[in-house]
Coordinates of C-alpha atoms and ligand atoms in Angstrom, one line a residue:
X467 CA -23.6 11.9 -16.3
X468 CA -22.5 10.8 -19.8
X469 CA -20.1 8.3 -18.1
X470 CA -23.0 6.9 -16.1
X471 CA -25.2 6.6 -19.3
X472 CA -22.3 4.8 -21.1
X473 CA -21.8 2.4 -18.2
X474 CA -25.6 1.7 -18.2
X475 CA -25.5 0.6 -21.8
X476 CA -22.3 -1.4 -21.2
X477 CA -23.8 -3.2 -18.3
X478 CA -27.1 -3.8 -20.1
X479 CA -25.1 -5.4 -22.9
X480 CA -23.2 -7.7 -20.6
X481 CA -26.2 -8.8 -18.5
X482 CA -28.5 -11.1 -20.4
X483 CA -32.1 -9.8 -20.4
X484 CA -34.3 -12.3 -18.7
X485 CA -38.0 -12.0 -17.7
X486 CA -39.5 -11.8 -14.3
X487 CA -40.8 -15.4 -14.7
X488 CA -37.2 -16.6 -14.1
X489 CA -37.3 -15.2 -10.5
X490 CA -36.8 -18.5 -8.7
X491 CA -33.6 -17.8 -6.8
X492 CA -34.0 -16.3 -3.3
X493 CA -33.1 -12.6 -3.2
X494 CA -29.9 -11.6 -1.3
X495 CA -30.6 -10.7 2.3
X496 CA -29.0 -8.7 5.1
X497 CA -28.1 -5.9 2.7
X498 CA -26.2 -3.2 4.5
X499 CA -23.7 -0.5 4.1
X500 CA -20.3 -0.3 5.7
X501 CA -19.0 3.3 5.4
X502 CA -15.7 4.5 7.0
X503 CA -13.9 7.6 6.2
X504 CA -16.0 8.3 3.1
X505 CA -15.3 4.9 1.6
X506 CA -18.6 3.1 1.1
X507 CA -19.3 -0.6 0.6
X508 CA -22.5 -2.5 0.1
X509 CA -22.5 -6.0 1.6
X510 CA -25.1 -8.9 1.6
X511 CA -25.3 -12.5 2.8
X512 CA -24.5 -15.0 0.1
X513 CA -27.2 -16.9 -1.7
X514 CA -26.0 -20.6 -1.7
X515 CA -27.2 -23.0 -4.3
X516 CA -25.5 -26.4 -4.2
X517 CA -23.2 -26.9 -7.2
X518 CA -23.8 -23.5 -8.7
X519 CA -21.7 -20.3 -8.8
X520 CA -24.0 -17.5 -7.8
X521 CA -23.3 -14.1 -9.2
X522 CA -24.6 -10.7 -8.1
X523 CA -25.4 -7.4 -9.7
X524 CA -25.9 -4.1 -7.9
X525 CA -27.8 -1.0 -8.9
X526 CA -28.3 2.4 -7.2
X527 CA -30.8 5.2 -7.2
X528 CA -30.0 8.7 -6.0
X529 CA -32.4 11.4 -5.1
X530 CA -32.3 12.6 -8.7
X531 CA -33.3 9.3 -10.2
X532 CA -36.0 8.9 -7.6
X533 CA -37.6 12.2 -8.1
X534 CA -36.8 13.4 -11.6
X535 CA -35.9 10.3 -13.6
X536 CA -39.0 8.1 -13.2
X537 CA -37.5 6.2 -10.3
X538 CA -34.8 4.7 -12.6
X539 CA -31.9 2.6 -11.3
X540 CA -28.3 2.9 -12.4
X541 CA -26.2 -0.4 -12.7
X542 CA -22.8 -0.3 -11.1
X543 CA -20.7 -1.8 -13.8
X544 CA -17.9 -2.9 -11.5
X545 CA -20.4 -4.9 -9.6
X546 CA -22.2 -6.6 -12.5
X547 CA -22.3 -10.4 -12.3
X548 CA -19.7 -10.6 -9.6
X549 CA -19.1 -13.6 -7.2
X550 CA -18.0 -11.4 -4.2
X551 CA -20.7 -10.4 -1.7
X552 CA -19.3 -6.8 -1.4
X553 CA -19.4 -3.9 -3.8
X554 CA -17.3 -0.8 -3.6
X555 CA -19.9 2.0 -4.2
X556 CA -17.6 4.9 -3.2
X557 CA -17.5 6.5 -6.7
X558 CA -21.3 6.2 -7.1
X559 CA -22.2 8.0 -3.9
X560 CA -21.2 11.4 -5.2
X561 CA -23.6 13.7 -3.4
X562 CA -24.8 14.1 0.2
X563 CA -28.3 12.9 -0.5
X564 CA -30.2 9.7 0.4
X565 CA -29.3 6.7 -1.9
X566 CA -31.2 3.5 -2.3
X567 CA -29.3 0.3 -3.4
X568 CA -30.4 -3.1 -4.6
X569 CA -28.7 -6.4 -5.4
X570 CA -29.9 -9.6 -7.1
X571 CA -28.5 -13.0 -7.5
X572 CA -28.0 -14.8 -10.8
X573 CA -26.9 -18.3 -11.8
X574 CA -27.0 -17.9 -15.5
X575 CA -30.4 -19.4 -16.2
X576 CA -32.1 -18.0 -13.2
X577 CA -32.1 -14.7 -11.4
X578 CA -33.6 -13.5 -8.1
X579 CA -35.9 -10.6 -7.3
X580 CA -34.0 -7.5 -6.1
X581 CA -33.1 -7.3 -2.5
X582 CA -33.2 -3.7 -1.4
X583 CA -31.7 -1.6 1.5
X584 CA -34.1 -1.2 4.4
X585 CA -33.0 2.3 5.1
X586 CA -31.7 4.8 2.5
X587 CA -28.0 5.5 2.8
X588 CA -26.6 9.0 3.2
X589 CA -22.8 9.5 3.2
X590 CA -23.2 12.0 6.0
X591 CA -23.4 9.0 8.3
X592 CA -19.9 7.7 7.4
X593 CA -17.8 6.7 10.4
X594 CA -14.9 9.1 10.7
X595 CA -11.9 7.6 12.5
X596 CA -9.4 9.8 14.4
X597 CA -6.4 10.2 12.1
X598 CA -3.3 8.2 12.6
X599 CA -0.4 10.5 13.3
X600 CA 3.3 10.5 14.3
X601 CA 5.0 13.4 15.9
X602 CA 8.7 13.9 15.5
X603 CA 11.2 16.2 17.3
X604 CA 13.8 16.9 14.6
X605 CA 16.3 19.0 16.4
X606 CA 14.2 21.9 17.6
X607 CA 11.5 21.4 15.0
X608 CA 8.1 20.0 16.0
X609 CA 6.9 17.9 13.0
X610 CA 3.8 15.8 12.5
X611 CA 3.1 13.1 9.9
X612 CA -0.6 12.5 9.2
X613 CA -2.4 9.6 7.5
X614 CA -3.3 10.4 3.9
X615 CA -7.1 9.8 3.6
X616 CA -7.6 11.4 0.2
X617 CA -8.5 14.8 -1.1
X618 CA -11.9 15.1 0.8
X619 CA -10.0 15.2 4.1
X620 CA -8.7 18.2 6.0
X621 CA -6.9 18.1 9.3
X622 CA -7.4 20.2 12.4
X623 CA -4.1 20.0 14.4
X624 CA -3.8 21.3 18.0
X625 CA -0.5 21.6 19.8
X626 CA 0.7 23.1 23.0
X627 CA 3.5 23.1 25.5
X628 CA 2.8 20.5 28.2
X629 CA 1.4 22.1 31.2
X630 CA 0.2 25.1 29.2
X631 CA -3.1 23.7 28.0
X632 CA -4.7 27.1 28.2
X633 CA -2.5 28.3 25.3
X634 CA -3.3 25.8 22.7
X635 CA -2.3 26.7 19.1
X636 CA -3.9 25.3 16.0
X637 CA -3.4 24.7 12.3
X638 CA -5.9 23.7 9.6
X639 CA -4.2 21.5 7.0
X640 CA -6.0 21.3 3.6
X641 CA -3.4 19.2 1.8
X642 CA -1.1 16.5 3.2
X643 CA 2.5 17.1 2.2
X644 CA 4.4 14.3 3.9
X645 CA 5.5 16.0 7.1
X646 CA 4.1 19.2 8.5
X647 CA 6.1 21.7 10.4
X648 CA 4.2 22.9 13.4
X649 CA 6.6 25.0 15.5
X650 CA 10.1 25.6 16.7
X651 CA 10.5 24.2 20.1
X652 CA 12.3 25.6 23.1
X653 CA 15.1 23.4 24.3
X654 CA 14.2 20.8 26.9
X655 CA 10.5 21.5 26.7
X656 CA 7.8 18.9 26.1
X657 CA 5.2 19.6 23.4
X658 CA 1.9 17.7 22.8
X659 CA -0.1 17.3 19.6
X660 CA -3.6 15.9 18.7
X661 CA -5.5 16.0 15.5
X662 CA -9.0 15.4 14.0
X663 CA -10.2 15.1 10.4
X664 CA -12.7 17.4 8.8
X665 CA -14.7 16.6 5.7
X666 CA -16.2 19.7 4.1
X667 CA -18.6 17.8 1.9
X668 CA -20.6 16.5 4.9
X669 CA -19.5 19.3 7.3
X670 CA -18.4 16.7 9.9
X671 CA -15.3 16.1 12.0
X672 CA -13.8 12.9 13.5
X673 CA -13.0 12.6 17.2
X674 CA -9.5 13.8 18.2
X675 CA -6.6 11.3 18.1
X676 CA -4.9 10.4 21.4
X677 CA -2.4 13.2 22.2
X678 CA 1.2 12.4 21.6
X679 CA 4.1 14.3 23.3
X680 CA 7.8 14.8 22.5
X681 CA 10.5 16.6 24.4
X682 CA 12.9 18.9 22.5
X683 CA 16.5 17.9 23.0
X684 CA 18.5 18.9 26.1
X685 CA 18.4 22.4 27.7
X686 CA 20.8 25.1 26.8
X687 CA 23.6 24.1 29.3
X688 CA 23.6 20.4 28.5
X689 CA 23.6 21.3 24.9
X690 CA 26.9 23.2 25.4
X691 CA 28.4 20.3 27.4
X692 CA 27.3 17.9 24.6
X693 CA 28.9 20.2 22.0
X694 CA 32.2 20.5 23.9
X695 CA 32.4 16.7 24.4
X696 CA 31.7 16.0 20.8
X697 CA 34.3 18.5 19.6
X698 CA 36.8 17.2 22.0
X699 CA 36.2 13.6 20.8
X700 CA 36.4 14.8 17.3
X701 CA 39.9 16.4 18.0
X702 CA 41.1 13.1 19.6
X703 CA 39.9 11.1 16.6
X704 CA 41.4 13.6 14.1
X705 CA 44.8 13.4 15.9
X706 CA 44.9 9.6 16.4
X707 CA 43.6 8.6 13.0
X708 CA 46.7 9.5 11.0
X709 CA 49.0 7.9 13.6
X710 CA 46.9 4.7 13.5
X711 CA 47.0 4.7 9.7
X712 CA 50.7 5.1 9.7
X713 CA 51.1 2.4 12.3
X714 CA 48.8 0.1 10.4
X715 CA 50.6 0.6 7.1
X716 CA 53.9 -0.2 8.8
X717 CA 52.5 -3.4 10.2
X718 CA 51.1 -4.3 6.8
X719 CA 54.4 -3.7 5.1
X720 CA 56.2 -6.0 7.6
X721 CA 53.7 -8.7 7.0
X722 CA 54.1 -8.3 3.3
X723 CA 57.8 -8.8 3.5
X724 CA 57.3 -11.8 5.7
X725 CA 55.0 -13.2 3.1
X726 CA 57.5 -12.7 0.3
X727 CA 60.1 -14.6 2.3
X728 CA 57.8 -17.5 3.0
X729 CA 56.3 -17.7 -0.5
X730 CA 59.5 -17.8 -2.5
X731 CA 60.0 -21.4 -3.4
X732 CA 63.4 -22.9 -2.6
X733 CA 64.1 -23.9 -6.3
X734 CA 63.8 -20.2 -7.3
X735 CA 66.2 -19.2 -4.6
X736 CA 68.6 -21.8 -5.9
X737 CA 68.2 -20.7 -9.5
X738 CA 68.7 -17.1 -8.5
X739 CA 71.9 -18.0 -6.6
X740 CA 73.1 -20.0 -9.6
X741 CA 72.5 -17.1 -12.0
X742 CA 74.3 -14.7 -9.7
X743 CA 77.3 -16.8 -9.3
X744 CA 77.6 -17.7 -13.0
Ligands
NAG992 C1 -28.4 -12.4 8.1 O1 -27.6 -12.1 9.2 C2 -27.9 -12.8 10.4 C3 -27.0 -12.3 11.5 O2 -25.8 -11.8 11.0 C4 -27.7 -14.3 10.1 O3 -28.1 -15.0 11.3 C5 -28.6 -14.8 9.0 O4 -28.4 -16.1 8.7 C6 -28.3 -13.9 7.8 N1 -29.3 -14.3 6.7 C7 -28.9 -14.9 5.6 C8 -29.9 -15.2 4.6 O5 -27.7 -15.3 5.4
NAG993 C1 -41.8 5.7 -16.2 O1 -41.9 4.3 -15.9 C2 -43.1 3.6 -16.3 C3 -43.0 2.2 -15.7 O2 -41.8 1.8 -15.5 C4 -43.2 3.7 -17.8 O3 -44.5 3.1 -18.1 C5 -43.2 5.1 -18.2 O4 -43.2 5.2 -19.7 C6 -41.9 5.8 -17.7 N1 -42.0 7.2 -18.1 C7 -40.9 7.8 -18.6 C8 -41.2 9.3 -18.8 O5 -39.9 7.3 -18.9
NAG994 C1 -13.0 1.7 -3.3 O1 -13.1 2.7 -4.3 C2 -12.4 3.9 -4.0 C3 -12.8 4.9 -5.1 O2 -12.6 4.4 -6.4 C4 -11.0 3.7 -3.9 O3 -10.3 4.8 -3.6 C5 -10.7 2.6 -2.9 O4 -9.4 2.3 -2.8 C6 -11.6 1.4 -3.1 N1 -11.4 0.5 -2.0 C7 -11.2 -0.8 -2.1 C8 -11.0 -1.6 -0.8 O5 -11.2 -1.4 -3.2
NAG995 C1 -21.3 23.0 9.8 O1 -21.8 22.6 11.0 C2 -21.7 23.5 12.1 C3 -22.2 22.9 13.3 O2 -21.6 21.7 13.6 C4 -22.6 24.8 11.7 O3 -22.4 25.7 12.7 C5 -22.1 25.3 10.4 O4 -22.9 26.4 10.0 C6 -22.1 24.2 9.3 N1 -21.5 24.8 8.1 C7 -22.0 24.6 6.9 C8 -21.3 25.2 5.8 O5 -23.1 24.0 6.7
NAG996 C1 -16.0 10.0 20.0 O1 -15.8 10.0 21.4 C2 -16.9 9.9 22.2 C3 -16.5 10.1 23.6 O2 -15.3 9.4 23.9 C4 -17.5 8.5 21.9 O3 -18.6 8.3 22.7 C5 -17.9 8.4 20.5 O4 -18.3 7.1 20.2 C6 -16.7 8.7 19.6 N1 -17.1 8.8 18.2 C7 -16.5 8.2 17.2 C8 -17.1 8.4 15.9 O5 -15.6 7.5 17.4

């Protein structure tokens, strides 16, 4: 509340105080709300005046202001004299009650009447999208990664063995911590997952995401075969590696000697020979 009062005075200081007689500009039209996943934006059609930069200011009125504060309006400081035709009102819509919003145009010497929403906005109408998710089979662990939509969002995750849709298991996730462990999988079995978001503040859920399935690695017998093959190949590598290293070092030594022979200039050889004989 005190923050809002402070921002009111701040905005009032910034915005020059003109009288109603200056209302010559047309008011912004097509004022509407775009609200997805509890992020809310006010948009309007631009007011175009040739050769002028039109700026806009936005104010809101919640149920409290309407009914108990003499129908007062609260300026949105971040959207005071802006040139954009969109205002992020997410922080101002802090309760699940009907809000009214208004916007006016300003070209410095003139300002328009307020253009107001035709229908009050309630965040309960926000469009909730199915969460983005990725499921991972990490060895025999069934993991899921969910999109982080902020602290207002919980996730309802359903998972089951493919073909056993009658035995669906579920988890309610209140906080996203990178990857979520769902279950230990049986070898060679396919598991499926789907999820929806839930927002407690509006008691609403999104639709479910498309289900995604993964198969746990191998079955028991192929696992054994794989293990045998890999240990056998490890043994082969372990045995051949020292031999190869020894062989390589021998070849390198030979080349090194070769190089010495080639590199030694003939004068040096002559000098050496002279020194030896003297
Ligand atoms: C309002 O939106 C409609 C349709 O999107 C458009 O035809 C009209 O020009 C807009 N009004 C203004 C004042 O921009
Ligand atoms: C309410 O608003 C009206 C007109 O805007 C004003 O005359 C009146 O003094 C206000 N009342 C209070 C209690 O602020
Ligand atoms: C809108 O404001 C909210 C709350 O401050 C913020 O989380 C979000 O990122 C903003 N969105 C954009 C597109 O600026
Ligand atoms: C939430 O909505 C469900 C119906 O969708 C209702 O049964 C339940 O009582 C509501 N919970 C709260 C806390 O309002
Ligand atoms: C949820 O799914 C139903 C049925 O597929 C669809 O009609 C509806 O529009 C979806 N709702 C949302 C919010 O996506």
